[in-house]
N, CA, C and O atoms as a Tinker XYZ file with bonds, in Angstrom:
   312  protein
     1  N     11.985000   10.806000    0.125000    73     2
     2  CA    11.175000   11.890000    0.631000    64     1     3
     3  C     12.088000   13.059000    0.990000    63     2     4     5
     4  O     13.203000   12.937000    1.498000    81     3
     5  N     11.356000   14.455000    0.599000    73     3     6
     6  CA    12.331000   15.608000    1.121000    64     5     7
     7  C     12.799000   15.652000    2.389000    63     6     8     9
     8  O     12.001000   15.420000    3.297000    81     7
     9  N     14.113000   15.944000    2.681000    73     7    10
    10  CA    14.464000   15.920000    4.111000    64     9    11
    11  C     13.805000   17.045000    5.467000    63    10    12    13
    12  O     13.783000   18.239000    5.168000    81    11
    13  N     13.484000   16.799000    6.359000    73    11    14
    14  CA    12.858000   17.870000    7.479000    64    13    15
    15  C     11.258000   17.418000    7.112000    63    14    16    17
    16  O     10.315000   17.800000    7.805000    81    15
    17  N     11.144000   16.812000    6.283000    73    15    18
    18  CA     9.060000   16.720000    5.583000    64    17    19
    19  C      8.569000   15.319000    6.769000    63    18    20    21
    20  O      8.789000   14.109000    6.708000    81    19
    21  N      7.769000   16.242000    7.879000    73    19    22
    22  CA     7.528000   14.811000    8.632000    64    21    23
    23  C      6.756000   13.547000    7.772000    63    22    24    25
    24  O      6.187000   13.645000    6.685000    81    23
    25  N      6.909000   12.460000    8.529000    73    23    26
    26  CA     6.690000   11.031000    7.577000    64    25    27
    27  C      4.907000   11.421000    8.035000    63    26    28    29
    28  O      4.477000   12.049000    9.002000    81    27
    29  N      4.218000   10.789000    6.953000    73    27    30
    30  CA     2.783000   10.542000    7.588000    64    29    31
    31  C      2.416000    9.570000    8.258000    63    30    32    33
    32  O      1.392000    9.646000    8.936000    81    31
    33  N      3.284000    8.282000    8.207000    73    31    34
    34  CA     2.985000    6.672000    8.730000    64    33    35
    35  C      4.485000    6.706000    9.727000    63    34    36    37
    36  O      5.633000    6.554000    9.308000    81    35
    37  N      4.109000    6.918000   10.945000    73    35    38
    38  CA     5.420000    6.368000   12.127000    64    37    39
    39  C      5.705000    4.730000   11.980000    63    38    40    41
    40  O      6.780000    4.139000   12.085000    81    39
    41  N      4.401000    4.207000   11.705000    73    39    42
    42  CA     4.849000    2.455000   12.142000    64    41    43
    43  C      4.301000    1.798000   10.881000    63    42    44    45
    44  O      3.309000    2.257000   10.314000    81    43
    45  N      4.976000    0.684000   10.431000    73    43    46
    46  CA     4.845000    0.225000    9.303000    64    45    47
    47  C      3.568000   -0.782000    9.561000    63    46    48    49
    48  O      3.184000   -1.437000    8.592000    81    47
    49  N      2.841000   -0.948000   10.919000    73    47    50
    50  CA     1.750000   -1.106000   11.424000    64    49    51
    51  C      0.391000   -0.592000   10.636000    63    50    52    53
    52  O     -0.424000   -1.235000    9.974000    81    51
    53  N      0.471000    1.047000   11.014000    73    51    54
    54  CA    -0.239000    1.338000   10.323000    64    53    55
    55  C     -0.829000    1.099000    8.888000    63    54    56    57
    56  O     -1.933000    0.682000    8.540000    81    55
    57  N      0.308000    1.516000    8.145000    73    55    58
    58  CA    -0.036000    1.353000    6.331000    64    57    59
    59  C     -0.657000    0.063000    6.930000    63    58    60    61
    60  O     -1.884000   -0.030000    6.963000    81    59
    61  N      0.215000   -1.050000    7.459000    73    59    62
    62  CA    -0.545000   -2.419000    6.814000    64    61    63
    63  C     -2.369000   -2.094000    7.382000    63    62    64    65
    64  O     -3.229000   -2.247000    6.515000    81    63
    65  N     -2.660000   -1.820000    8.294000    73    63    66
    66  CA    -3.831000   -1.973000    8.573000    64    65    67
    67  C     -4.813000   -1.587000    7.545000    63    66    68    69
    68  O     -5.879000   -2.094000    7.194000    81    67
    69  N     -3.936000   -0.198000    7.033000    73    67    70
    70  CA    -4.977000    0.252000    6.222000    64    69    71
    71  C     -4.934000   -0.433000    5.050000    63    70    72    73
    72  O     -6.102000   -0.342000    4.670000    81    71
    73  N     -4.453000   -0.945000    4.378000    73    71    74
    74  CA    -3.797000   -1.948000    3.184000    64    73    75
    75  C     -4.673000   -2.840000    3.248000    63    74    76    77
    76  O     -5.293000   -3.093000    2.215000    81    75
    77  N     -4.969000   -3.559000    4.455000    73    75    78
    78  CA    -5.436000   -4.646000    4.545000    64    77    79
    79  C     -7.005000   -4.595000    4.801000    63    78    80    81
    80  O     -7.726000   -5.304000    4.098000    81    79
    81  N     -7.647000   -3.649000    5.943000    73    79    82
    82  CA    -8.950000   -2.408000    5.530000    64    81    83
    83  C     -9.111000   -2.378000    4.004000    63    82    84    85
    84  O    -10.182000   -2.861000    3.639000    81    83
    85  N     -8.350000   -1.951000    3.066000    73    83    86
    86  CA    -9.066000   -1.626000    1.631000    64    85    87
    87  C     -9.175000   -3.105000    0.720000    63    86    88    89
    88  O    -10.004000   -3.553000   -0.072000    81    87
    89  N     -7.884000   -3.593000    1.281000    73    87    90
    90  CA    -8.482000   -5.252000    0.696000    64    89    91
    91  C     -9.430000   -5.910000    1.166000    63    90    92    93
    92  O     -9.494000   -6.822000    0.341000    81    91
    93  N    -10.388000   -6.147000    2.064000    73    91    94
    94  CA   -11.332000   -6.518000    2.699000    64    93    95
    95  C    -12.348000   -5.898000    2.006000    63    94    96    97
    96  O    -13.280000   -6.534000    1.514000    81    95
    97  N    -12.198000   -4.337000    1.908000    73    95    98
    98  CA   -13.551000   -3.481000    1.446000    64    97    99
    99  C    -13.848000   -4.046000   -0.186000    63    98   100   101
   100  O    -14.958000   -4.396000   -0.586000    81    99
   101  N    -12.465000   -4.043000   -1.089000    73    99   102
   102  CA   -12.709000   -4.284000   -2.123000    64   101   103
   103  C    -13.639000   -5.969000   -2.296000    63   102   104   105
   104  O    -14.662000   -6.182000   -2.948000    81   103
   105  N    -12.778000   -7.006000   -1.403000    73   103   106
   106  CA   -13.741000   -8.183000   -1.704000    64   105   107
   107  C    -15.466000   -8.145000   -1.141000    63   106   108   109
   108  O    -16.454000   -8.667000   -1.658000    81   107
   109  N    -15.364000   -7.426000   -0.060000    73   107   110
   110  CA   -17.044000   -7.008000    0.016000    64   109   111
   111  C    -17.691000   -6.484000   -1.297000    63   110   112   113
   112  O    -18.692000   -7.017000   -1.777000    81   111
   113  N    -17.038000   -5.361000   -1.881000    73   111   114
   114  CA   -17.743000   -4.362000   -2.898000    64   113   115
   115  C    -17.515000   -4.981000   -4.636000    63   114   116   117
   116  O    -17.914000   -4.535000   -5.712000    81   115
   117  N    -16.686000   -6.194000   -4.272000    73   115   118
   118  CA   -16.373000   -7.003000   -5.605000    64   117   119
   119  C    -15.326000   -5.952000   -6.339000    63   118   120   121
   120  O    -15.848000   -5.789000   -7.441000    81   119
   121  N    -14.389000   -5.332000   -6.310000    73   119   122
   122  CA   -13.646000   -3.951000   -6.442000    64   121   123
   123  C    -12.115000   -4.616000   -6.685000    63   122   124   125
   124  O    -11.402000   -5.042000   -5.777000    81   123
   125  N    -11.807000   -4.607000   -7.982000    73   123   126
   126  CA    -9.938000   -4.862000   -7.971000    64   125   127
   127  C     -9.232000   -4.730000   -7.249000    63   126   128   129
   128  O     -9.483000   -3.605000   -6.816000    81   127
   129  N     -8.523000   -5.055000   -6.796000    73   127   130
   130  CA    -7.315000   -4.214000   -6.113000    64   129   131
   131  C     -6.220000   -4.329000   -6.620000    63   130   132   133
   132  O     -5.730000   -5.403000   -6.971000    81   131
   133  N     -5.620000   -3.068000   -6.737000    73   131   134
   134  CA    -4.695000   -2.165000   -7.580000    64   133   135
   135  C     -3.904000   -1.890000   -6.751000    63   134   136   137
   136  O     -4.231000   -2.026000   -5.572000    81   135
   137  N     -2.580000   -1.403000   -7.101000    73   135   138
   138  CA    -1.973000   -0.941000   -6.495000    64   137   139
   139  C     -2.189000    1.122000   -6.601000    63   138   140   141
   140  O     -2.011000    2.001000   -5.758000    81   139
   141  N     -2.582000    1.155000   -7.882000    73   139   142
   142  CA    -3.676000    2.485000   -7.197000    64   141   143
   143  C     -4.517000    2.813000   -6.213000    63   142   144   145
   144  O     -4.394000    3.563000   -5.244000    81   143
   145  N     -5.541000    2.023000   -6.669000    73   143   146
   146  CA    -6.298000    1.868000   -4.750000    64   145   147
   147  C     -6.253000    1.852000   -3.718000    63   146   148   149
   148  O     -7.028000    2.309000   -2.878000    81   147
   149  N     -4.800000    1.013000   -3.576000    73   147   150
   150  CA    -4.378000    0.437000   -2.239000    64   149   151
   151  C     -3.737000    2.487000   -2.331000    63   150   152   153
   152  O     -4.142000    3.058000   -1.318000    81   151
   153  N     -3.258000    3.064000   -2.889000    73   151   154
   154  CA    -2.509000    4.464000   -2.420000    64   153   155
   155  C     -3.503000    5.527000   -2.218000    63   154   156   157
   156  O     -3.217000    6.540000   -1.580000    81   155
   157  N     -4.630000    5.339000   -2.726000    73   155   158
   158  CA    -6.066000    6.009000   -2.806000    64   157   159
   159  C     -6.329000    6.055000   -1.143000    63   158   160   161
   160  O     -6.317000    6.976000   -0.327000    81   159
   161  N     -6.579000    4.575000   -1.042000    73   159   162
   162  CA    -7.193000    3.958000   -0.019000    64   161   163
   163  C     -6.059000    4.622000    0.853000    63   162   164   165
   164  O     -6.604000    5.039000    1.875000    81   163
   165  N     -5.112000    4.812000    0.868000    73   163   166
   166  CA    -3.738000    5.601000    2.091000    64   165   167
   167  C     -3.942000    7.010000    1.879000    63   166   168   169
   168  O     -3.072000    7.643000    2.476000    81   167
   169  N     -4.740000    7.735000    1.271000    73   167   170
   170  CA    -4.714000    9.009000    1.444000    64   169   171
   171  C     -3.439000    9.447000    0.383000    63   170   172   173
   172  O     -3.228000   10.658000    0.445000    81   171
   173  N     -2.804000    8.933000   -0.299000    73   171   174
   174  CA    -1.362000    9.725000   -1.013000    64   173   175
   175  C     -1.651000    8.980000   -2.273000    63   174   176   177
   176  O     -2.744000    8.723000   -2.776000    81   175
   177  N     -0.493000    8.699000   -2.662000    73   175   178
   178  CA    -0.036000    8.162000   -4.326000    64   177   179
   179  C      0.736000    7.334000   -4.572000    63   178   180   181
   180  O      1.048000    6.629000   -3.613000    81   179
   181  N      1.427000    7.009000   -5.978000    73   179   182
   182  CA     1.970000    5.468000   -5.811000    64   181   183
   183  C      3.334000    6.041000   -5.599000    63   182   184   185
   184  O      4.187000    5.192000   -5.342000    81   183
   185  N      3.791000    7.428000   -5.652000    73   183   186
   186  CA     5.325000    7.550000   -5.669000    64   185   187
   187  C      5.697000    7.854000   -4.030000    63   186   188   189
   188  O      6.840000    7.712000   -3.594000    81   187
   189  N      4.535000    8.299000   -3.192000    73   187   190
   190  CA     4.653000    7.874000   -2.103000    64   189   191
   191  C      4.972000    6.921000   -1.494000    63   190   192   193
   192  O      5.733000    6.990000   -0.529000    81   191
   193  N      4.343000    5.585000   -2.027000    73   191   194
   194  CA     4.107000    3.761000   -1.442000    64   193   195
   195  C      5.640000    3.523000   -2.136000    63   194   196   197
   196  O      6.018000    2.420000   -1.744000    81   195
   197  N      6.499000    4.036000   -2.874000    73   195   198
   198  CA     7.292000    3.929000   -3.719000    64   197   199
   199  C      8.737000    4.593000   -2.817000    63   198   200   201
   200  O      9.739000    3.913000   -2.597000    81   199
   201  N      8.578000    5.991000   -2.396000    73   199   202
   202  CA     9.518000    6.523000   -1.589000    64   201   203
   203  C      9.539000    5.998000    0.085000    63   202   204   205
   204  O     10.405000    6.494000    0.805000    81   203
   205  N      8.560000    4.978000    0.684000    73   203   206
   206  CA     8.226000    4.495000    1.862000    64   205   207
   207  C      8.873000    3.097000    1.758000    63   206   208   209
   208  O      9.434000    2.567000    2.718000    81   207
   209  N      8.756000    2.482000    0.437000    73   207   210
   210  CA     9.140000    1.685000   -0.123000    64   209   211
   211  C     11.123000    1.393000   -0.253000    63   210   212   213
   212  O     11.856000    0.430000   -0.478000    81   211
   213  N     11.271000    2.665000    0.004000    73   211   214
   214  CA    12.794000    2.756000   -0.089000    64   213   215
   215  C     13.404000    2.951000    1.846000    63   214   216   217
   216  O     14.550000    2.802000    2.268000    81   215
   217  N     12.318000    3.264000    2.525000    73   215   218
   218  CA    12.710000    3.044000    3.916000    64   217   219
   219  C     12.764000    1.439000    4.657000    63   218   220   221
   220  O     12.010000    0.467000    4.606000    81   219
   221  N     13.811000    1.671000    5.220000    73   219   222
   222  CA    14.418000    0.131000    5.456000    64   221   223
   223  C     13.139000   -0.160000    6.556000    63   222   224   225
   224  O     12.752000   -1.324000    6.452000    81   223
   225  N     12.577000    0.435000    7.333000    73   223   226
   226  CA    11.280000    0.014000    8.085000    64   225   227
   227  C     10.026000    0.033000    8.067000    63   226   228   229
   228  O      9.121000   -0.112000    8.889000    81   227
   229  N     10.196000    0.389000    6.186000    73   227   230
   230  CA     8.839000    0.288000    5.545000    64   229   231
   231  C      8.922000   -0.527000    4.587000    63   230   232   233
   232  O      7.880000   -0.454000    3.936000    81   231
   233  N      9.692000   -1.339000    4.121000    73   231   234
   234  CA    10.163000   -1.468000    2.481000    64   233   235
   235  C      9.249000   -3.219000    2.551000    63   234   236   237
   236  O      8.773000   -3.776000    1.562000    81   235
   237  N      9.211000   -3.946000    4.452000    73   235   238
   238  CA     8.352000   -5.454000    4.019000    64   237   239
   239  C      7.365000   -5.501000    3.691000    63   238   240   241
   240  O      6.807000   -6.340000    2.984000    81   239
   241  N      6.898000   -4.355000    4.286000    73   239   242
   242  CA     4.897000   -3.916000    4.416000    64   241   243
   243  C      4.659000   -3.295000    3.068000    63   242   244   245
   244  O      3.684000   -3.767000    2.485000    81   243
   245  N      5.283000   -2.394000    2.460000    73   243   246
   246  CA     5.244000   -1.931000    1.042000    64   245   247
   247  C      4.939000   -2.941000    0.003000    63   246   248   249
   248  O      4.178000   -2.857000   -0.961000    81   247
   249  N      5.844000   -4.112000    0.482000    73   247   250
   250  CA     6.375000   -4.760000   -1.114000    64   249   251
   251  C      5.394000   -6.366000   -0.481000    63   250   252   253
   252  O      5.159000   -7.283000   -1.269000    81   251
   253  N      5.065000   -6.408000    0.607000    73   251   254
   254  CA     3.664000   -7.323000    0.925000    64   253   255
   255  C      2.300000   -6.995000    0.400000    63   254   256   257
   256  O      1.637000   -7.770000   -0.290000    81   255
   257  N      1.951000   -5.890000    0.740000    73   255   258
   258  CA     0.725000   -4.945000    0.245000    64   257   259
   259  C      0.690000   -4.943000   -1.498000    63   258   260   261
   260  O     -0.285000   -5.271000   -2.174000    81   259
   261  N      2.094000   -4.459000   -2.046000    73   259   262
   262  CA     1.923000   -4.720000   -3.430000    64   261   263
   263  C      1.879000   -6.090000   -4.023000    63   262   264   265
   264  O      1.364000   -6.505000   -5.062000    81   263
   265  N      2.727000   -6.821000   -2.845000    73   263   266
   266  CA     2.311000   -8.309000   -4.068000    64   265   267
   267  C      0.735000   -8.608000   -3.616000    63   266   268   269
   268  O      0.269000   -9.100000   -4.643000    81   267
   269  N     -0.119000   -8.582000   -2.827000    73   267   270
   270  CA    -1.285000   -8.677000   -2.940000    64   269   271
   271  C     -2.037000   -8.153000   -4.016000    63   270   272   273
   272  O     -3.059000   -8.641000   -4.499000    81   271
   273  N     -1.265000   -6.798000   -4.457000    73   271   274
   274  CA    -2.147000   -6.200000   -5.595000    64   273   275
   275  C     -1.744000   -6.998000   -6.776000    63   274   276   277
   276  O     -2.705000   -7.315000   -7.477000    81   275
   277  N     -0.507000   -7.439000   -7.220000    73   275   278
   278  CA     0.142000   -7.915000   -8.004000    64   277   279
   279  C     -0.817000   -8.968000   -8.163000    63   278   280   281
   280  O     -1.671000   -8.937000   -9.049000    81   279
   281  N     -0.683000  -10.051000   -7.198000    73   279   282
   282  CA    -1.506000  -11.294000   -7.043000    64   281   283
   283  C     -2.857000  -11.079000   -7.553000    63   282   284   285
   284  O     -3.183000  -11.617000   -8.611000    81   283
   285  N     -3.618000  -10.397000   -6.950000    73   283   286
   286  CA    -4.629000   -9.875000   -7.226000    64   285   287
   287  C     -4.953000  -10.034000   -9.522000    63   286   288   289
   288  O     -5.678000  -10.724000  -10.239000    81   287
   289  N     -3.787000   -8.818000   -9.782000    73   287   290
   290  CA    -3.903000   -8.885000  -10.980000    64   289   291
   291  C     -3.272000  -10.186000  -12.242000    63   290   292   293
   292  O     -3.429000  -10.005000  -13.450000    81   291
   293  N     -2.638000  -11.329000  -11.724000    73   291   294
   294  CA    -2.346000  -12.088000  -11.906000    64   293   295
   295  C     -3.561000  -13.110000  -12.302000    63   294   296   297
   296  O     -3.821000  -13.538000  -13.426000    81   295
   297  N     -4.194000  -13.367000  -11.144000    73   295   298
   298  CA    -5.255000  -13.993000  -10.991000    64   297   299
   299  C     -6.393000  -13.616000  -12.165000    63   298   300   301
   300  O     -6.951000  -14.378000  -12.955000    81   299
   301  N     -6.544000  -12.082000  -11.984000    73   299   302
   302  CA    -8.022000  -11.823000  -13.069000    64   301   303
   303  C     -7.476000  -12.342000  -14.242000    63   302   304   305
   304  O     -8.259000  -12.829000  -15.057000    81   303
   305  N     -6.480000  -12.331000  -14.441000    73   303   306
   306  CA    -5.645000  -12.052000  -16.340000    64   305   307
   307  C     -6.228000  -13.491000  -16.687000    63   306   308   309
   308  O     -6.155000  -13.746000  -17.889000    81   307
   309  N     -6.908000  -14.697000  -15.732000    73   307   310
   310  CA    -6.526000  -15.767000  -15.872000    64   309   311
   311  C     -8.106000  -15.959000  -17.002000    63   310   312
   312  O     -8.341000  -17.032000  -17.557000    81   311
């Protein structure tokens, strides 16, 4: 991320909540979950979840959230 550009997520708390909010919504609404979605569902994009992804106090919650999506797409392929 550009330097001086405040972060949008202070606590790696947050994302997860919301991560975990859009995975819930999707199994209500029968809805994939993507790792598009899941960045939809955060208000930004995947090179965002990607540059948050490279912060050492974001990088467990990032790469948890994506293997859910991962998992997720694993599973349908079946």
């Amino acid at each position: 991320m550009p330097a001086g550009r405040p972060l949008k997520w202070t606590d790696p708390k947050q994302i997860e909540a919301l991560g975990c909010a859009f995975f819930e919504e999707c199994a209500e609404k029968n809805l994939p979950i993507t790792i598009t979605g899941l960045a939809l569902a955060l208000d930004t994009n995947r090179q965002v979840l990607v540059d948050y992804q490279e912060r050492d106090e974001f990088a467990d919650t990032i790469k948890k959230l994506k293997s859910v999506c991962e998992n997720y797409a694993e599973h349908s392929s079946m």
